[in-house]
Each structure stands twice: as C-alpha cells, then as structure tokens.
XYZ file of C-alpha atoms in Angstrom:
548
model
C 33.159 -6.243 -27.184
C 33.644 -2.751 -25.761
C 37.147 -1.368 -25.269
C 35.828 1.382 -22.986
C 36.491 0.435 -19.318
C 33.248 2.169 -18.326
C 31.123 0.069 -20.664
C 29.621 -3.388 -20.286
C 28.684 -5.375 -23.369
C 26.031 -8.023 -23.960
C 24.588 -9.648 -27.092
C 21.954 -7.619 -28.935
C 19.272 -10.312 -28.789
C 16.285 -8.399 -27.361
C 12.955 -8.210 -29.155
C 10.371 -5.471 -28.559
C 8.680 -6.023 -25.200
C 11.518 -8.157 -23.831
C 13.772 -7.547 -20.831
C 16.957 -9.106 -19.516
C 19.368 -8.382 -16.682
C 23.103 -7.986 -17.244
C 25.800 -8.530 -14.616
C 27.827 -5.451 -13.714
C 30.607 -5.909 -11.201
C 30.145 -7.808 -7.953
C 26.518 -8.958 -7.604
C 25.211 -5.868 -9.391
C 22.858 -5.950 -12.361
C 21.444 -3.624 -15.000
C 18.069 -4.189 -16.619
C 17.786 -3.861 -20.387
C 14.335 -3.288 -21.892
C 13.390 -2.935 -25.536
C 10.407 -0.745 -26.356
C 9.425 0.562 -29.781
C 12.763 -0.530 -31.285
C 14.786 1.348 -28.661
C 16.838 -0.272 -25.887
C 16.858 1.301 -22.425
C 19.063 0.511 -19.419
C 17.940 0.976 -15.821
C 18.694 -0.391 -12.387
C 17.432 -3.967 -12.177
C 15.773 -4.068 -8.753
C 12.564 -2.420 -7.621
C 13.325 0.437 -5.253
C 10.542 -0.689 -2.902
C 11.697 -4.106 -1.607
C 14.274 -5.120 -4.201
C 12.205 -7.370 -6.466
C 13.922 -8.443 -9.717
C 12.279 -6.262 -12.338
C 13.118 -8.615 -15.211
C 10.345 -10.811 -13.778
C 7.923 -7.889 -13.927
C 5.521 -6.682 -16.598
C 6.442 -4.323 -19.452
C 3.858 -2.504 -21.583
C 4.334 -1.519 -25.208
C 4.875 2.127 -24.217
C 7.560 1.435 -21.605
C 5.684 1.179 -18.320
C 7.317 -1.444 -16.074
C 5.381 -3.019 -13.174
C 7.126 -4.776 -10.288
C 6.039 -8.435 -9.844
C 5.720 -8.155 -6.061
C 3.758 -5.073 -5.009
C 2.712 -3.260 -8.172
C 5.219 -0.398 -8.178
C 5.471 1.063 -11.685
C 8.290 2.886 -13.437
C 8.860 4.592 -16.766
C 11.815 2.682 -18.218
C 12.669 5.588 -20.521
C 13.242 8.022 -17.654
C 13.330 5.771 -14.572
C 10.618 7.919 -12.966
C 7.981 6.473 -10.641
C 4.567 5.966 -12.213
C 2.815 4.184 -9.313
C 3.517 3.551 -5.627
C 4.700 1.931 -3.429
C 8.218 2.656 -4.698
C 9.849 5.662 -3.064
C 12.841 6.170 -5.343
C 13.215 6.260 -9.123
C 15.216 3.781 -11.154
C 18.657 4.876 -12.254
C 19.091 5.146 -16.021
C 22.223 4.536 -18.072
C 23.395 5.373 -21.574
C 23.144 2.582 -24.119
C 24.493 2.208 -27.635
C 24.329 -0.638 -30.118
C 27.442 -1.577 -32.069
C 27.010 -4.476 -34.451
C 25.620 -7.431 -32.539
C 26.474 -5.979 -29.121
C 24.648 -3.713 -26.655
C 27.082 -1.438 -24.821
C 26.015 -0.011 -21.449
C 27.865 2.887 -19.839
C 27.637 1.951 -16.162
C 29.667 1.265 -13.047
C 28.912 -0.932 -10.055
C 29.475 2.053 -7.752
C 26.874 4.102 -9.595
C 24.357 1.283 -9.230
C 24.691 1.321 -5.455
C 23.442 4.916 -5.250
C 19.745 5.678 -4.857
C 17.892 8.185 -7.026
C 15.258 10.211 -5.213
C 12.525 11.995 -7.189
C 13.703 15.393 -8.468
C 13.230 18.683 -6.628
C 11.650 21.281 -8.885
C 9.897 23.668 -6.496
C 12.744 25.392 -4.687
C 13.432 28.012 -3.624
C 9.987 28.891 -2.282
C 8.817 31.849 -4.358
C 5.276 32.429 -3.148
C 3.619 32.820 0.255
C 0.802 30.413 -0.663
C 0.790 27.378 1.599
C -0.247 23.840 0.804
C -1.256 22.406 4.165
C -1.452 18.636 4.601
C -3.360 17.142 7.530
C -1.817 13.765 8.299
C 1.679 12.385 7.749
C 0.751 8.830 6.824
C 1.142 7.225 3.424
C -1.023 9.686 1.476
C 0.134 12.817 3.279
C 3.817 11.961 3.000
C 3.451 11.092 -0.684
C 1.657 14.372 -1.356
C 4.307 16.452 0.412
C 7.159 14.797 -1.435
C 5.452 14.920 -4.830
C 4.533 18.605 -4.496
C 8.204 19.493 -4.800
C 8.725 16.855 -7.483
C 6.069 18.527 -9.634
C 7.346 22.052 -9.140
C 5.057 23.526 -6.466
C 6.990 26.555 -5.209
C 4.876 27.570 -2.213
C 5.203 26.516 1.412
C 4.436 22.890 2.264
C 3.252 22.308 5.832
C 2.485 18.804 7.120
C 0.753 18.247 10.464
C 1.018 14.799 12.037
C -0.285 13.877 15.455
C 2.323 11.139 15.900
C 5.615 12.187 17.542
C 7.782 10.622 14.839
C 8.628 10.894 11.150
C 6.265 9.379 8.558
C 6.586 5.591 8.588
C 5.836 2.552 6.445
C 2.754 1.455 8.349
C 2.535 -1.838 6.437
C 5.509 -3.109 8.439
C 3.712 -2.880 11.766
C 1.615 -6.028 11.367
C 4.281 -8.016 9.502
C 7.027 -7.739 12.113
C 6.115 -6.532 15.572
C 9.713 -5.623 16.439
C 9.783 -2.408 14.395
C 11.809 0.669 15.330
C 11.540 4.158 13.885
C 14.882 3.580 12.145
C 13.441 0.574 10.320
C 10.031 2.091 9.653
C 10.765 5.713 8.696
C 10.076 6.397 5.030
C 12.672 9.158 4.803
C 15.225 10.710 7.175
C 14.551 14.175 8.590
C 17.172 15.698 6.271
C 15.134 14.658 3.236
C 12.260 16.941 4.229
C 14.565 19.821 5.133
C 16.270 19.643 1.737
C 12.874 20.021 0.072
C 11.623 22.816 2.262
C 8.865 20.617 3.696
C 7.770 21.829 7.128
C 7.090 18.510 8.843
C 5.416 19.254 12.173
C 4.938 16.251 14.469
C 2.867 15.844 17.656
C 0.297 18.351 16.380
C -3.376 17.491 16.000
C -5.898 19.477 13.982
C -8.999 20.591 15.863
C -11.054 22.108 13.046
C -11.060 23.375 9.470
C -12.701 26.647 8.422
C -13.357 26.003 4.735
C -14.766 29.488 4.092
C -11.889 31.282 5.786
C -9.314 28.770 4.502
C -7.871 28.218 7.952
C -6.807 25.216 10.007
C -6.911 25.372 13.806
C -4.807 23.026 15.928
C -5.716 21.713 19.368
C -3.053 23.995 20.885
C -4.818 27.063 19.449
C -2.444 27.640 16.535
C -4.179 28.853 13.359
C -2.668 28.323 9.913
C -4.032 29.775 6.683
C -3.855 27.749 3.494
C -4.185 28.187 -0.246
C -4.537 24.444 -0.773
C -5.554 21.856 1.810
C -4.957 18.104 1.595
C -7.012 15.956 3.962
C -4.862 12.888 4.610
C -5.782 12.017 8.179
C -6.308 8.326 7.468
C -8.338 6.044 9.669
C -8.500 5.064 13.298
C -9.099 1.593 14.774
C -12.689 0.635 15.389
C -12.970 0.115 19.133
C -14.735 -2.617 21.060
C -17.084 -1.167 23.659
C -17.281 -3.974 26.196
C -16.435 -4.376 29.863
C -12.691 -4.541 30.451
C -11.630 -2.775 27.274
C -9.485 -0.438 29.397
C -7.328 -3.216 30.831
C -3.607 -3.405 30.226
C -2.513 -5.775 27.452
C -5.686 -5.087 25.457
C -4.210 -3.574 22.309
C -5.083 -1.978 18.999
C -2.593 -1.666 16.147
C -2.357 1.519 14.140
C 0.756 3.428 15.143
C 4.383 2.660 15.852
C 3.611 3.294 19.516
C 0.860 0.658 19.330
C 3.233 -1.852 17.722
C 5.925 -1.235 20.326
C 3.448 -1.706 23.173
C 2.046 -4.905 21.635
C 5.523 -6.321 21.069
C 6.584 -5.494 24.630
C 3.486 -7.156 26.050
C 4.055 -10.345 24.063
C 7.759 -10.472 24.953
C 6.948 -10.214 28.655
C 5.638 -13.796 28.514
C 7.585 -16.909 27.543
C 4.768 -18.150 25.287
C 1.652 -16.064 25.854
C -1.949 -16.889 25.125
C -2.888 -14.277 22.527
C -6.498 -13.668 21.530
C -7.048 -11.755 18.298
C -10.512 -10.312 17.770
C -11.247 -9.927 14.066
C -10.243 -11.614 10.813
C -9.138 -8.662 8.698
C -5.702 -8.231 7.176
C -4.082 -6.800 10.313
C -5.343 -9.531 12.626
C -4.429 -12.326 10.225
C -0.958 -10.915 9.583
C -0.200 -10.601 13.293
C -1.472 -14.157 13.808
C 0.945 -15.416 11.156
C 3.872 -13.558 12.746
C 3.165 -15.120 16.136
C 2.307 -18.622 14.919
C 5.069 -18.926 12.305
C 7.818 -19.291 14.904
C 5.559 -20.709 17.618
C 5.942 -17.523 19.652
C 2.445 -17.689 21.122
C -0.725 -19.710 21.454
C -3.010 -17.820 19.091
C -6.801 -17.892 19.071
C -8.827 -15.838 16.613
C -12.341 -14.769 17.569
C -14.548 -14.165 14.543
C -18.156 -13.197 13.918
C -18.185 -15.366 10.783
C -16.775 -18.689 9.610
C -14.462 -17.501 6.840
C -11.722 -14.864 7.211
C -11.468 -12.171 4.522
C -14.521 -13.585 2.741
C -15.869 -10.183 1.688
C -12.553 -9.299 0.050
C -11.220 -12.594 -1.330
C -14.302 -14.784 -1.534
C -15.357 -17.994 0.208
C -12.860 -20.459 -1.304
C -9.771 -18.325 -0.789
C -10.962 -17.324 2.677
C -11.380 -20.985 3.679
C -7.907 -21.715 2.349
C -6.449 -18.910 4.479
C -8.213 -20.272 7.540
C -6.831 -23.788 6.893
C -3.378 -22.300 6.351
C -3.506 -20.692 9.789
C -4.961 -23.773 11.442
C -2.109 -25.856 10.003
C 0.219 -23.544 11.925
C -1.647 -24.104 15.166
C -3.939 -21.073 15.155
C -7.352 -21.793 16.678
C -10.562 -20.216 15.395
C -13.654 -19.457 17.425
C -16.216 -18.726 14.712
C -19.681 -17.163 14.845
C -19.017 -15.657 18.263
C -18.128 -12.290 19.732
C -16.313 -11.189 22.896
C -18.565 -10.055 25.711
C -16.054 -9.187 28.408
C -12.336 -8.843 29.032
C -11.800 -10.248 32.512
C -8.998 -8.912 34.736
C -6.334 -11.026 36.381
C -6.715 -11.958 40.052
C -3.003 -11.354 40.557
C -3.083 -7.941 38.873
C -6.583 -6.482 38.362
C -5.183 -3.879 35.942
C -4.296 -6.561 33.379
C -6.445 -8.791 31.214
C -6.490 -12.512 32.013
C -9.291 -13.970 29.894
C -11.971 -13.261 27.306
C -15.605 -14.205 27.863
C -17.321 -15.122 24.592
C -20.977 -14.768 23.657
C -21.290 -18.569 23.925
C -20.162 -18.495 27.550
C -16.767 -19.982 26.734
C -13.787 -18.413 28.490
C -10.483 -18.057 26.648
C -7.240 -17.534 28.583
C -5.653 -14.308 27.377
C -2.325 -12.823 28.406
C -2.552 -10.405 25.483
C -5.530 -9.305 23.366
C -5.379 -7.612 19.978
C -8.597 -6.002 18.775
C -8.493 -5.761 14.975
C -12.077 -5.225 13.839
C -11.512 -2.644 11.145
C -11.125 1.105 11.034
C -13.164 4.254 10.529
C -12.170 7.508 8.792
C -10.444 9.927 11.167
C -12.409 13.008 10.160
C -13.938 14.360 13.370
C -12.146 17.688 12.790
C -14.086 18.380 9.576
C -17.402 20.227 9.227
C -20.321 17.815 8.888
C -21.244 19.270 5.493
C -18.211 17.498 3.994
C -18.890 14.102 5.553
C -20.820 11.047 4.405
C -22.696 8.794 6.805
C -19.579 6.655 7.244
C -17.458 9.763 7.999
C -15.690 9.544 4.630
C -15.273 12.447 2.208
C -16.536 12.234 -1.376
C -14.216 13.664 -4.004
C -14.318 14.175 -7.761
C -12.221 12.114 -10.226
C -9.358 14.595 -9.739
C -9.669 14.028 -5.953
C -10.844 17.549 -5.133
C -13.922 18.100 -2.991
C -16.968 19.239 -5.006
C -17.395 23.034 -5.043
C -14.071 23.433 -3.198
C -11.299 23.164 -5.808
C -8.645 24.070 -3.246
C -9.629 21.123 -1.015
C -8.457 17.553 -1.654
C -8.872 14.255 0.183
C -6.662 11.181 -0.154
C -6.207 7.717 1.273
C -8.527 6.011 3.740
C -10.939 8.925 4.115
C -11.534 9.553 0.396
C -14.482 8.121 -1.530
C -13.847 8.449 -5.256
C -14.834 7.092 -8.685
C -12.435 5.527 -11.196
C -12.698 4.839 -14.940
C -13.059 1.146 -14.085
C -15.722 1.720 -11.423
C -17.742 4.946 -11.777
C -19.441 4.330 -8.416
C -17.559 6.011 -5.608
C -15.570 3.675 -3.418
C -13.355 3.990 -0.352
C -10.218 1.857 -0.194
C -8.108 1.360 2.916
C -4.697 0.398 1.613
C -1.201 1.787 1.641
C -0.738 1.725 -2.128
C -3.970 3.559 -2.881
C -3.160 6.194 -0.274
C 0.242 6.869 -1.824
C -1.112 7.009 -5.357
C -3.925 9.386 -4.406
C -1.426 11.559 -2.540
C 0.857 11.667 -5.568
C -2.006 12.664 -7.877
C -3.218 15.414 -5.555
C 0.292 16.847 -5.425
C 0.463 16.867 -9.200
C -2.949 18.556 -9.420
C -2.049 21.231 -6.874
C 1.095 22.007 -8.851
C -0.952 22.128 -12.063
C -3.603 24.315 -10.425
C -0.967 26.750 -9.173
C 0.067 27.191 -12.818
C -3.558 27.332 -14.071
C -3.080 24.092 -16.028
C -5.707 21.312 -16.497
C -5.970 18.753 -13.700
C -5.596 14.984 -14.063
C -8.001 12.262 -12.914
C -7.281 9.184 -10.829
C -6.897 6.116 -13.053
C -4.816 3.711 -10.982
C -5.740 0.071 -10.495
C -5.955 -0.685 -6.743
C -3.203 -3.207 -5.923
C -3.016 -4.966 -2.544
C -0.861 -7.549 -0.823
C -0.849 -9.380 2.483
C 2.023 -11.301 4.081
C 1.163 -14.676 5.594
C 3.838 -17.074 6.897
C 6.595 -15.603 4.770
C 4.551 -15.545 1.559
C 2.728 -12.680 -0.140
C -0.785 -13.077 -1.440
C -1.342 -10.431 -4.100
C -4.680 -8.979 -5.124
C -5.945 -6.426 -7.605
C -9.542 -5.245 -7.665
C -11.480 -2.597 -9.541
C -15.085 -3.221 -8.410
C -17.248 -5.502 -6.226
C -17.440 -9.078 -7.528
C -20.347 -11.503 -7.956
C -18.545 -14.785 -8.649
C -15.113 -16.301 -8.024
C -13.309 -18.814 -10.235
C -10.196 -20.470 -8.783
C -7.438 -22.054 -10.838
C -5.381 -24.305 -8.586
C -5.683 -26.781 -5.728
C -6.490 -25.083 -2.428
C -6.746 -28.298 -0.416
C -3.878 -30.760 -0.727
C -0.673 -28.782 -0.111
C 0.788 -26.761 2.742
C -0.337 -23.164 2.618
C 3.131 -21.872 1.794
C 3.447 -24.316 -1.123
C -0.005 -23.753 -2.585
C -0.188 -22.191 -6.030
C -3.380 -20.603 -7.289
C -4.993 -17.769 -9.193
C -8.473 -16.584 -8.215
C -10.568 -14.608 -10.686
C -13.261 -12.200 -9.509
C -16.034 -11.423 -11.957
C -19.127 -9.308 -12.306
C -21.176 -11.010 -14.967
C -18.599 -12.125 -17.506
C -16.265 -9.199 -16.837
C -13.170 -9.727 -14.728
C -12.969 -7.100 -11.978
C -10.185 -8.590 -9.868
C -7.521 -11.229 -9.449
C -5.632 -12.780 -6.525
C -2.660 -15.123 -6.602
C -0.192 -17.014 -4.449
C 3.150 -18.211 -5.823
C 2.098 -17.187 -9.342
C 4.002 -13.962 -10.032
C 3.716 -11.851 -12.121
C 0.058 -12.773 -12.740
C -1.525 -10.071 -10.575
C 0.832 -7.387 -11.892
C 0.003 -8.412 -15.464
C -3.741 -8.446 -14.771
C -3.450 -5.064 -13.065
C -2.143 -3.594 -16.309
C -4.734 -5.434 -18.417
C -7.512 -3.997 -16.254
C -6.022 -0.515 -16.489
C -5.824 -0.787 -20.264
C -9.258 -2.375 -20.679
C -7.718 -5.470 -22.272
C -8.483 -8.151 -19.685
C -10.040 -11.374 -21.047
C -13.549 -12.316 -19.964
C -14.338 -14.963 -17.379
C -15.560 -17.247 -20.174
C -12.249 -16.889 -22.003
C -10.279 -17.665 -18.853
C -12.407 -20.742 -18.125
C -11.780 -21.843 -21.721
C -8.039 -21.805 -21.031
C -6.830 -18.396 -22.161
C -3.429 -17.549 -20.663
C -3.513 -13.927 -19.489
C 0.272 -13.716 -19.452
C 0.181 -14.076 -23.228
C -2.241 -11.171 -23.670
C -0.186 -8.263 -24.951
C -0.049 -5.041 -22.996
C -0.665 -2.776 -25.952
C -2.627 0.478 -26.221
C -5.715 0.951 -24.069
C -9.014 -0.385 -25.381
C -11.061 1.723 -22.984
C -13.003 4.545 -24.659
C-alpha cells in the first residue's frame, strides 16, 4: 500500500499482454497494460467516444485498439496511431513495489484532455502547405502537420461556412448543431498557426506553376498541396428534383434543412431513395422512435449487399422492416410530383412500376462522386478519382498529395488501387500525408500507407463494425440472423477470397472486428478453413508481423 497521497495502489497481477482498469477517485479510472515485462498506465477511455479500452485489443509491442471504432494508441506514449481518435491518451508514472503497482495519478488530472503536441511553431519558412478541403482528411492533415514538426504556413480552404465537423454525426442524429459537430474550436487552429479559411471554393490548380486559384480570383502559391476535397452527393436527374423538401445529405446545412423539413410535420411520410449507409442510418433514426413513416426505394432487393454480402444485407433489411420501414425493391423513382396546395413542394414519388408513394419529405442517398472538377483532367481517372502512390503522393508530382474519398491507392494487403469513402480512412490518409510532408521538408524518407480500413454504421442504437482489405468472393456467417430482434442479434461474418480472409463484420461481438483488424494488418489472420473448423480468432496472439 502506498503512503504517498498522490499514488494509487493495486495488486501486481498482470501478465504480458494483459490490461486492467483501476479506480481513481470518483468514477475515474486508469488503464494498466503490461507489455514486454513493463507496466504502463494511461487514461482508460478512448478519446473518440469514450469506449472502455480494457475491452480493446493490445498487441505485443504496445499498440492498443479501441473495441468500438478502431482508434489505436501507443500505450507507452499515449500517442495516436490510428484515427478516429482526436486526442492522445494521458500517461502516468508507474512503479512496482513488492506485490503492488503504484500509480502516480489524480482524478483531476484524468479529467483533462491531451491534444497532440505542437512541434512546428513558430513558422520559420515561407513555404506553404495548402490543403483543399476541410473535411475529415483535410482537417487531420492540417492538425498533424504541426504535430510532426512542419514549420511552414498551413492554409486550409473549405467551401463550407463553418469549422471542420464530424460528418459521421449527420446521418446518426439529424438534430446536429455546429457546437455538437465541430471537431475543434477555432482557438485550436489559431494556437497552431493553421490558417483555416471558410466559405472559399477552389476554381483551379496550376500544377506546373504550383498555384491554386479560388472562385473569387484569389491566387495562392504552394510548396506542398493536399487534395482533400472529398465527395459530393450523386444527384437524381428526374422531373421534380428541384422541389422543396427533396434533400441530399452531405453538409451540416443539408442536415439542418432535412431536420427542419421533417419537424414541420407531425409524422411525415419520408421516402428515402437508396440503400447505402447514409440512407439506412437516416431510416433507423426516423423509425427508431416512430418519428416518420419511412419507405425506402431501392434498385435491388438487398441493402448493402455489395459491401456486406447477401446474408448480412437481408438481415439488415429485416431489421428495418421489424421497425416499420417499408421497402420498394427493384424499382426506381421516375418523378417527384408537386403538391396541389403548394406547387413548390414535393407531395409524392412516382415509381417506375407506376406506383405512387406519398412523400412529405424525400432524401436522395444514392452514393457520391469525387469532388475534383477543379483539377486538370490529366490527374483524373474515369471516375474522377486521383491515383496516388503508396506514400499518397501523385505520380511524378512529389509535392502533390491526395487523401480521403478522392484518392485511389494501393495497400500492402491489396496491391490493386482502391478508393474508400469512409471517415476513418480519410483521417488516416490525412495523417500520413502530413507526416510525409514534414519528412519531405527535412529531406527524410517517406512512409507508406499500411492501415487496415475500419468502418462502422449505427442502426437502431447499435453499431455494426466492419473491416475490409480487399473485395471478397464468399461470406461465412457465424450466428443466427433470423430468430432474434435485430438489436439482440449476435453474429460474425467472414469475408474471404479463396481461403484467405479479407474482411470481417460483427454485431454485439466486440472486440472481434478490432482484433481481426490487427490480425489482418500483421498478416496473422487464420484462413477461412481454420475458422470453419472452429478456430477462435480472439485467441490468436497479436505478435510480430508475418507479412514479408
């Protein structure tokens, strides 16, 4: 027992690879982790959404993965390894005396956040790193540039009139304000010398002259340029698409308008066109509390089939139908019909079958396309994406980088280039680009992207988690997808190419996906045959990488 009032004691019963939380003061905890015969103490909750990290996944070299959304930390330093966490873990001094672990910590200290360090101030060089786009990837790049010691100007152009936001919140709770959604307060950027310029749209990029021109005529030179403009909603070109209460969902302004439209009715008829993540999440928000009569219009039978497979997709459809959501499958909208009472507003949707659906509000959620119309065509693929090298720079243009939704890149797990539209990937690519720009400015070798893409979707208060490294051929599901309520269903779905596992999805089975994410990264994931034979992946050790 410690006699020091600033120390907390607990039995020294940890083995290598084990973690436990220790109470400190009123409802505060510290996480103890033992790695390579050394005990480390950190804050116990993930800095993203507060998940208990003792239920996470710890590798043999001290990399800790959150069980909820895949955020990773170095338990030796507390530093962020992978998004979506914004802040580092706090670390505390530990000593072992006899059979006790003594932690030097206070409850007050635990309540404080720990932002990533600032290493690039004051600005010492005129070189500018210009970032086009203030979404997930752009914001992450700006913040990480200072973290990694870049000491030039950092200029971020965003066409939205507000601070960078957590866009994932928009489809999970329609009543979102800038105060709730902003990733950081304005003071955070000022402290780091980040010139965050809102309501400014880029018109063109002169890659030979290293200049960016804005739509207002402003021209800005750059030494490094990060293309982080994200994607824009795919529009539906049919009669009536201009009517009021026909909505898309991409920005905070979009979310506010959609929420206002829905609230203007006691219980509106809402038609959602599309069965992607955004449409399905909005449907769950509206149907969960019986806020609206929801009908989903889909070109196919099974939602999210291309991402999660047929069985899981059918389960998701049943889950929604159990909550009263109606599906109109194998059809498409042909016309949005105006109201007789107010011809400026939508009143119904005419389907390709001739059926007419009453519609007070329509949400079109049929995917997105890269927002790259400001770039020279020589940089663009047929789908308007931008191909980058493993270090995320554009071939033959080492000062140019692309991140997030617009970037098409290879990974060690999938050498074919792929484009991934997800918050986590955007942040991780932004963080790597920032590191590489800082390294380049010091003439040091660049790093390559080696993160495992980690996704999640919120449905009726539950999170379905998914990790994927490559397209799959077959799906093997462990669990009953038929007999229980959607919220109570427990399953793990395995995605395979041949006998190799390339992905995993789960519901109510944490930390399976986080564990598999690390196994895939390390090249230690069991084969499909081994899993079918009963191998428990949670018992596969997270040791050194097997990948050559």
